[in-house]
Amino acid sequence: MQISNERYFLERRRHDLALRMLRHEARTRTINDCTGLSESQIRRLYQSYALRHTSAPLRRHRGKSPRQVAYFTRNVRIQLAASVLVNLFNTFGLLERRPRPGAAGMEFAWRFCDAFETHRQLLAATHPQLLDSQDLSIEHAWFLLQHLHGGGELRISQCHVCTGQYLYSLARPHGHPCPACKLKKKPARPRPRQATLRMTGIRGKPAC
């Protein structure tokens, strides 16, 4: 009886994790890697639960998952969002261990979802413009975590200005401030000349 109960709770947790990832519009392959559910099981779960228990239909992304390392450092804003995510990976203990099959692998995936959702909440509260223009999807987040475990091109360094941890690429020099410090030093855009004249009360001369 105890074995049956453990198996039931394991399967229940597996389906709950899949539904949680479906809400974030994760691809079928990613859900399969994290839960061990088959494509048909994920499809049935999507049809029977996701479409009925959400106010708006969830999108199902097709095609290959993101696999471009340069995406995370292509500009300062996306690099900052990725750096915040990496710090959360470290906080949730995801950089210290690798995903494993079975229940241990699911616990890793649950922590990953916790980190991803915390990341979105944190950006929404502090840098909402990062969510609007340069959003990191759950697919990007999963690929980034796998890439860091593989010891690829992306690495973590410490800023010599604020001492914060940030993500950088070996393909680019990183002996400079972190993206957060860069954004703080970024000068404001100059106002158009006509707008400046209107604010000072000076009007241009009428054309002859």
mmCIF file of N, CA and C in Angstrom, residues 107-193:
data_model
loop_
_atom_site.group_PDB
_atom_site.id
_atom_site.type_symbol
_atom_site.label_atom_id
_atom_site.label_comp_id
_atom_site.label_asym_id
_atom_site.label_seq_id
_atom_site.Cartn_x
_atom_site.Cartn_y
_atom_site.Cartn_z
ATOM 1 N N GLU A 107 12.529 17.168 -8.934
ATOM 2 C CA GLU A 107 12.778 18.172 -7.909
ATOM 3 C C GLU A 107 13.657 19.287 -8.466
ATOM 4 N N PHE A 108 14.615 18.916 -9.306
ATOM 5 C CA PHE A 108 15.456 19.911 -9.969
ATOM 6 C C PHE A 108 14.598 20.807 -10.857
ATOM 7 N N ALA A 109 13.668 20.210 -11.596
ATOM 8 C CA ALA A 109 12.795 20.977 -12.480
ATOM 9 C C ALA A 109 11.851 21.873 -11.690
ATOM 10 N N TRP A 110 11.387 21.400 -10.535
ATOM 11 C CA TRP A 110 10.535 22.249 -9.683
ATOM 12 C C TRP A 110 11.308 23.472 -9.225
ATOM 13 N N ARG A 111 12.553 23.286 -8.830
ATOM 14 C CA ARG A 111 13.382 24.426 -8.418
ATOM 15 C C ARG A 111 13.623 25.369 -9.586
ATOM 16 N N PHE A 112 13.804 24.797 -10.757
ATOM 17 C CA PHE A 112 13.992 25.624 -11.948
ATOM 18 C C PHE A 112 12.767 26.505 -12.189
ATOM 19 N N CYS A 113 11.574 25.942 -12.063
ATOM 20 C CA CYS A 113 10.348 26.727 -12.237
ATOM 21 C C CYS A 113 10.237 27.807 -11.168
ATOM 22 N N ASP A 114 10.645 27.482 -9.943
ATOM 23 C CA ASP A 114 10.640 28.488 -8.871
ATOM 24 C C ASP A 114 11.549 29.663 -9.231
ATOM 25 N N ALA A 115 12.738 29.344 -9.736
ATOM 26 C CA ALA A 115 13.691 30.391 -10.107
ATOM 27 C C ALA A 115 13.162 31.224 -11.274
ATOM 28 N N PHE A 116 12.565 30.561 -12.261
ATOM 29 C CA PHE A 116 12.054 31.277 -13.430
ATOM 30 C C PHE A 116 10.909 32.212 -13.038
ATOM 31 N N GLU A 117 9.994 31.750 -12.207
ATOM 32 C CA GLU A 117 8.864 32.584 -11.805
ATOM 33 C C GLU A 117 9.325 33.739 -10.912
ATOM 34 N N THR A 118 10.302 33.492 -10.060
ATOM 35 C CA THR A 118 10.867 34.570 -9.249
ATOM 36 C C THR A 118 11.540 35.605 -10.127
ATOM 37 N N HIS A 119 12.187 35.146 -11.172
ATOM 38 C CA HIS A 119 12.846 36.053 -12.117
ATOM 39 C C HIS A 119 11.842 36.989 -12.779
ATOM 40 N N ARG A 120 10.729 36.461 -13.214
ATOM 41 C CA ARG A 120 9.704 37.285 -13.855
ATOM 42 C C ARG A 120 9.093 38.279 -12.870
ATOM 43 N N GLN A 121 8.861 37.837 -11.654
ATOM 44 C CA GLN A 121 8.306 38.733 -10.641
ATOM 45 C C GLN A 121 9.291 39.846 -10.295
ATOM 46 N N LEU A 122 10.561 39.488 -10.210
ATOM 47 C CA LEU A 122 11.585 40.472 -9.870
ATOM 48 C C LEU A 122 11.742 41.509 -10.974
ATOM 49 N N LEU A 123 11.752 41.062 -12.219
ATOM 50 C CA LEU A 123 11.861 42.012 -13.323
ATOM 51 C C LEU A 123 10.621 42.894 -13.427
ATOM 52 N N ALA A 124 9.460 42.318 -13.188
ATOM 53 C CA ALA A 124 8.227 43.102 -13.257
ATOM 54 C C ALA A 124 8.220 44.209 -12.211
ATOM 55 N N ALA A 125 8.865 43.961 -11.072
ATOM 56 C CA ALA A 125 8.878 44.949 -9.994
ATOM 57 C C ALA A 125 9.990 45.978 -10.147
ATOM 58 N N THR A 126 11.106 45.583 -10.767
ATOM 59 C CA THR A 126 12.270 46.476 -10.829
ATOM 60 C C THR A 126 12.600 46.964 -12.230
ATOM 61 N N HIS A 127 12.456 46.091 -13.234
ATOM 62 C CA HIS A 127 12.797 46.459 -14.612
ATOM 63 C C HIS A 127 11.696 45.973 -15.557
ATOM 64 N N PRO A 128 10.506 46.549 -15.490
ATOM 65 C CA PRO A 128 9.408 46.063 -16.343
ATOM 66 C C PRO A 128 9.698 46.194 -17.830
ATOM 67 N N GLN A 129 10.585 47.124 -18.206
ATOM 68 C CA GLN A 129 10.903 47.287 -19.623
ATOM 69 C C GLN A 129 11.615 46.065 -20.182
ATOM 70 N N LEU A 130 12.279 45.299 -19.323
ATOM 71 C CA LEU A 130 12.957 44.090 -19.787
ATOM 72 C C LEU A 130 11.955 43.009 -20.165
ATOM 73 N N LEU A 131 10.820 42.979 -19.494
ATOM 74 C CA LEU A 131 9.781 42.012 -19.828
ATOM 75 C C LEU A 131 9.043 42.417 -21.081
ATOM 76 N N ASP A 132 8.934 43.717 -21.312
ATOM 77 C CA ASP A 132 8.184 44.193 -22.467
ATOM 78 C C ASP A 132 8.939 43.982 -23.774
ATOM 79 N N SER A 133 10.230 44.280 -23.768
ATOM 80 C CA SER A 133 10.961 44.302 -25.029
ATOM 81 C C SER A 133 11.891 43.113 -25.225
ATOM 82 N N GLN A 134 12.511 42.633 -24.148
ATOM 83 C CA GLN A 134 13.524 41.590 -24.292
ATOM 84 C C GLN A 134 13.220 40.447 -23.330
ATOM 85 N N ASP A 135 12.094 39.834 -23.519
ATOM 86 C CA ASP A 135 11.644 38.811 -22.582
ATOM 87 C C ASP A 135 12.444 37.528 -22.735
ATOM 88 N N LEU A 136 12.773 36.925 -21.609
ATOM 89 C CA LEU A 136 13.417 35.616 -21.587
ATOM 90 C C LEU A 136 12.348 34.571 -21.323
ATOM 91 N N SER A 137 12.102 33.728 -22.291
ATOM 92 C CA SER A 137 11.083 32.697 -22.134
ATOM 93 C C SER A 137 11.617 31.557 -21.286
ATOM 94 N N ILE A 138 10.733 30.655 -20.912
ATOM 95 C CA ILE A 138 11.156 29.493 -20.133
ATOM 96 C C ILE A 138 12.084 28.596 -20.960
ATOM 97 N N GLU A 139 11.921 28.627 -22.273
ATOM 98 C CA GLU A 139 12.812 27.857 -23.149
ATOM 99 C C GLU A 139 14.219 28.437 -23.129
ATOM 100 N N HIS A 140 14.322 29.770 -23.173
ATOM 101 C CA HIS A 140 15.632 30.402 -23.063
ATOM 102 C C HIS A 140 16.273 30.084 -21.718
ATOM 103 N N ALA A 141 15.464 30.136 -20.653
ATOM 104 C CA ALA A 141 15.987 29.887 -19.315
ATOM 105 C C ALA A 141 16.512 28.456 -19.182
ATOM 106 N N TRP A 142 15.774 27.488 -19.713
ATOM 107 C CA TRP A 142 16.195 26.081 -19.631
ATOM 108 C C TRP A 142 17.468 25.845 -20.435
ATOM 109 N N PHE A 143 17.550 26.445 -21.613
ATOM 110 C CA PHE A 143 18.759 26.318 -22.429
ATOM 111 C C PHE A 143 19.951 26.966 -21.733
ATOM 112 N N LEU A 144 19.740 28.123 -21.114
ATOM 113 C CA LEU A 144 20.832 28.805 -20.415
ATOM 114 C C LEU A 144 21.364 27.954 -19.267
ATOM 115 N N LEU A 145 20.475 27.339 -18.512
ATOM 116 C CA LEU A 145 20.902 26.500 -17.400
ATOM 117 C C LEU A 145 21.687 25.292 -17.889
ATOM 118 N N GLN A 146 21.227 24.668 -18.957
ATOM 119 C CA GLN A 146 21.954 23.531 -19.517
ATOM 120 C C GLN A 146 23.321 23.953 -20.042
ATOM 121 N N HIS A 147 23.381 25.120 -20.663
ATOM 122 C CA HIS A 147 24.641 25.607 -21.213
ATOM 123 C C HIS A 147 25.657 25.877 -20.098
ATOM 124 N N LEU A 148 25.205 26.440 -19.001
ATOM 125 C CA LEU A 148 26.119 26.717 -17.890
ATOM 126 C C LEU A 148 26.648 25.422 -17.280
ATOM 127 N N HIS A 149 25.830 24.388 -17.232
ATOM 128 C CA HIS A 149 26.288 23.098 -16.724
ATOM 129 C C HIS A 149 27.294 22.457 -17.677
ATOM 130 N N GLY A 150 27.170 22.768 -18.963
ATOM 131 C CA GLY A 150 28.082 22.185 -19.937
ATOM 132 C C GLY A 150 29.407 22.904 -20.046
ATOM 133 N N GLY A 151 29.554 24.045 -19.362
ATOM 134 C CA GLY A 151 30.819 24.779 -19.407
ATOM 135 C C GLY A 151 31.122 25.325 -20.780
ATOM 136 N N GLY A 152 30.125 25.950 -21.415
ATOM 137 C CA GLY A 152 30.294 26.462 -22.765
ATOM 138 C C GLY A 152 30.857 27.874 -22.808
ATOM 139 N N GLU A 153 30.379 28.634 -23.760
ATOM 140 C CA GLU A 153 30.910 29.966 -24.030
ATOM 141 C C GLU A 153 30.536 30.980 -22.957
ATOM 142 N N LEU A 154 29.386 30.822 -22.332
ATOM 143 C CA LEU A 154 28.916 31.773 -21.335
ATOM 144 C C LEU A 154 29.514 31.465 -19.973
ATOM 145 N N ARG A 155 29.974 32.509 -19.302
ATOM 146 C CA ARG A 155 30.570 32.364 -17.985
ATOM 147 C C ARG A 155 30.038 33.450 -17.040
ATOM 148 N N ILE A 156 30.378 33.324 -15.774
ATOM 149 C CA ILE A 156 29.948 34.276 -14.760
ATOM 150 C C ILE A 156 31.170 35.013 -14.225
ATOM 151 N N SER A 157 31.073 36.317 -14.127
ATOM 152 C CA SER A 157 32.183 37.126 -13.625
ATOM 153 C C SER A 157 31.653 38.096 -12.571
ATOM 154 N N GLN A 158 32.589 38.777 -11.899
ATOM 155 C CA GLN A 158 32.230 39.754 -10.874
ATOM 156 C C GLN A 158 32.550 41.147 -11.363
ATOM 157 N N CYS A 159 31.590 42.034 -11.220
ATOM 158 C CA CYS A 159 31.770 43.412 -11.659
ATOM 159 C C CYS A 159 32.765 44.119 -10.747
ATOM 160 N N HIS A 160 33.704 44.880 -11.335
ATOM 161 C CA HIS A 160 34.702 45.573 -10.524
ATOM 162 C C HIS A 160 34.181 46.901 -9.991
ATOM 163 N N VAL A 161 32.929 47.245 -10.333
ATOM 164 C CA VAL A 161 32.331 48.485 -9.837
ATOM 165 C C VAL A 161 31.389 48.207 -8.669
ATOM 166 N N CYS A 162 30.383 47.332 -8.905
ATOM 167 C CA CYS A 162 29.381 47.040 -7.867
ATOM 168 C C CYS A 162 29.605 45.690 -7.197
ATOM 169 N N THR A 163 30.590 44.919 -7.660
ATOM 170 C CA THR A 163 30.940 43.582 -7.154
ATOM 171 C C THR A 163 29.819 42.566 -7.361
ATOM 172 N N GLY A 164 28.835 42.885 -8.187
ATOM 173 C CA GLY A 164 27.768 41.945 -8.481
ATOM 174 C C GLY A 164 28.190 40.912 -9.514
ATOM 175 N N GLN A 165 27.500 39.780 -9.540
ATOM 176 C CA GLN A 165 27.786 38.723 -10.502
ATOM 177 C C GLN A 165 26.996 38.971 -11.783
ATOM 178 N N TYR A 166 27.632 38.785 -12.917
ATOM 179 C CA TYR A 166 26.941 38.980 -14.186
ATOM 180 C C TYR A 166 27.422 37.963 -15.222
ATOM 181 N N LEU A 167 26.625 37.799 -16.242
ATOM 182 C CA LEU A 167 26.900 36.828 -17.303
ATOM 183 C C LEU A 167 27.673 37.506 -18.429
ATOM 184 N N TYR A 168 28.667 36.819 -18.947
ATOM 185 C CA TYR A 168 29.420 37.351 -20.083
ATOM 186 C C TYR A 168 29.778 36.211 -21.023
ATOM 187 N N SER A 169 30.227 36.561 -22.205
ATOM 188 C CA SER A 169 30.599 35.585 -23.221
ATOM 189 C C SER A 169 32.098 35.600 -23.443
ATOM 190 N N LEU A 170 32.684 34.410 -23.602
ATOM 191 C CA LEU A 170 34.116 34.326 -23.887
ATOM 192 C C LEU A 170 34.456 34.916 -25.244
ATOM 193 N N ALA A 171 33.458 35.010 -26.109
ATOM 194 C CA ALA A 171 33.693 35.557 -27.444
ATOM 195 C C ALA A 171 33.832 37.074 -27.429
ATOM 196 N N ARG A 172 33.492 37.708 -26.289
ATOM 197 C CA ARG A 172 33.587 39.155 -26.187
ATOM 198 C C ARG A 172 34.403 39.519 -24.956
ATOM 199 N N PRO A 173 35.159 40.621 -25.026
ATOM 200 C CA PRO A 173 35.916 41.038 -23.836
ATOM 201 C C PRO A 173 34.959 41.434 -22.715
ATOM 202 N N HIS A 174 35.329 41.097 -21.466
ATOM 203 C CA HIS A 174 34.434 41.393 -20.353
ATOM 204 C C HIS A 174 35.102 42.226 -19.265
ATOM 205 N N GLY A 175 36.218 42.851 -19.572
ATOM 206 C CA GLY A 175 36.869 43.692 -18.585
ATOM 207 C C GLY A 175 36.214 45.047 -18.494
ATOM 208 N N HIS A 176 34.925 45.073 -18.265
ATOM 209 C CA HIS A 176 34.170 46.322 -18.187
ATOM 210 C C HIS A 176 33.062 46.156 -17.148
ATOM 211 N N PRO A 177 32.384 47.229 -16.765
ATOM 212 C CA PRO A 177 31.321 47.084 -15.767
ATOM 213 C C PRO A 177 30.221 46.139 -16.235
ATOM 214 N N CYS A 178 29.452 45.659 -15.267
ATOM 215 C CA CYS A 178 28.347 44.760 -15.559
ATOM 216 C C CYS A 178 27.234 45.521 -16.275
ATOM 217 N N PRO A 179 26.264 44.817 -16.863
ATOM 218 C CA PRO A 179 25.198 45.507 -17.597
ATOM 219 C C PRO A 179 24.387 46.460 -16.729
ATOM 220 N N ALA A 180 24.216 46.156 -15.434
ATOM 221 C CA ALA A 180 23.465 47.061 -14.557
ATOM 222 C C ALA A 180 24.191 48.391 -14.399
ATOM 223 N N CYS A 181 25.508 48.332 -14.200
ATOM 224 C CA CYS A 181 26.290 49.562 -14.087
ATOM 225 C C CYS A 181 26.319 50.319 -15.414
ATOM 226 N N LYS A 182 26.314 49.585 -16.508
ATOM 227 C CA LYS A 182 26.290 50.235 -17.820
ATOM 228 C C LYS A 182 25.007 51.031 -18.014
ATOM 229 N N LEU A 183 23.894 50.432 -17.628
ATOM 230 C CA LEU A 183 22.613 51.119 -17.790
ATOM 231 C C LEU A 183 22.531 52.352 -16.886
ATOM 232 N N LYS A 184 23.150 52.293 -15.710
ATOM 233 C CA LYS A 184 23.135 53.455 -14.826
ATOM 234 C C LYS A 184 23.921 54.617 -15.421
ATOM 235 N N LYS A 185 25.014 54.292 -16.123
ATOM 236 C CA LYS A 185 25.858 55.338 -16.703
ATOM 237 C C LYS A 185 25.392 55.779 -18.074
ATOM 238 N N LYS A 186 24.401 55.100 -18.619
ATOM 239 C CA LYS A 186 23.949 55.427 -19.965
ATOM 240 C C LYS A 186 23.329 56.816 -19.981
ATOM 241 N N PRO A 187 23.846 57.737 -20.776
ATOM 242 C CA PRO A 187 23.292 59.097 -20.783
ATOM 243 C C PRO A 187 21.905 59.135 -21.389
ATOM 244 N N ALA A 188 21.134 60.090 -20.928
ATOM 245 C CA ALA A 188 19.787 60.260 -21.469
ATOM 246 C C ALA A 188 19.858 60.781 -22.893
ATOM 247 N N ARG A 189 18.868 60.436 -23.694
ATOM 248 C CA ARG A 189 18.835 60.892 -25.076
ATOM 249 C C ARG A 189 18.576 62.390 -25.133
ATOM 250 N N PRO A 190 19.314 63.100 -25.989
ATOM 251 C CA PRO A 190 19.057 64.551 -26.104
ATOM 252 C C PRO A 190 17.681 64.820 -26.682
ATOM 253 N N ARG A 191 17.042 65.831 -26.136
ATOM 254 C CA ARG A 191 15.712 66.169 -26.610
ATOM 255 C C ARG A 191 15.782 66.850 -27.959
ATOM 256 N N PRO A 192 14.772 66.685 -28.794
ATOM 257 C CA PRO A 192 14.746 67.370 -30.085
ATOM 258 C C PRO A 192 14.797 68.884 -29.907
ATOM 259 N N ARG A 193 15.356 69.559 -30.865
ATOM 260 C CA ARG A 193 15.560 71.008 -30.766
ATOM 261 C C ARG A 193 14.241 71.743 -30.639
#
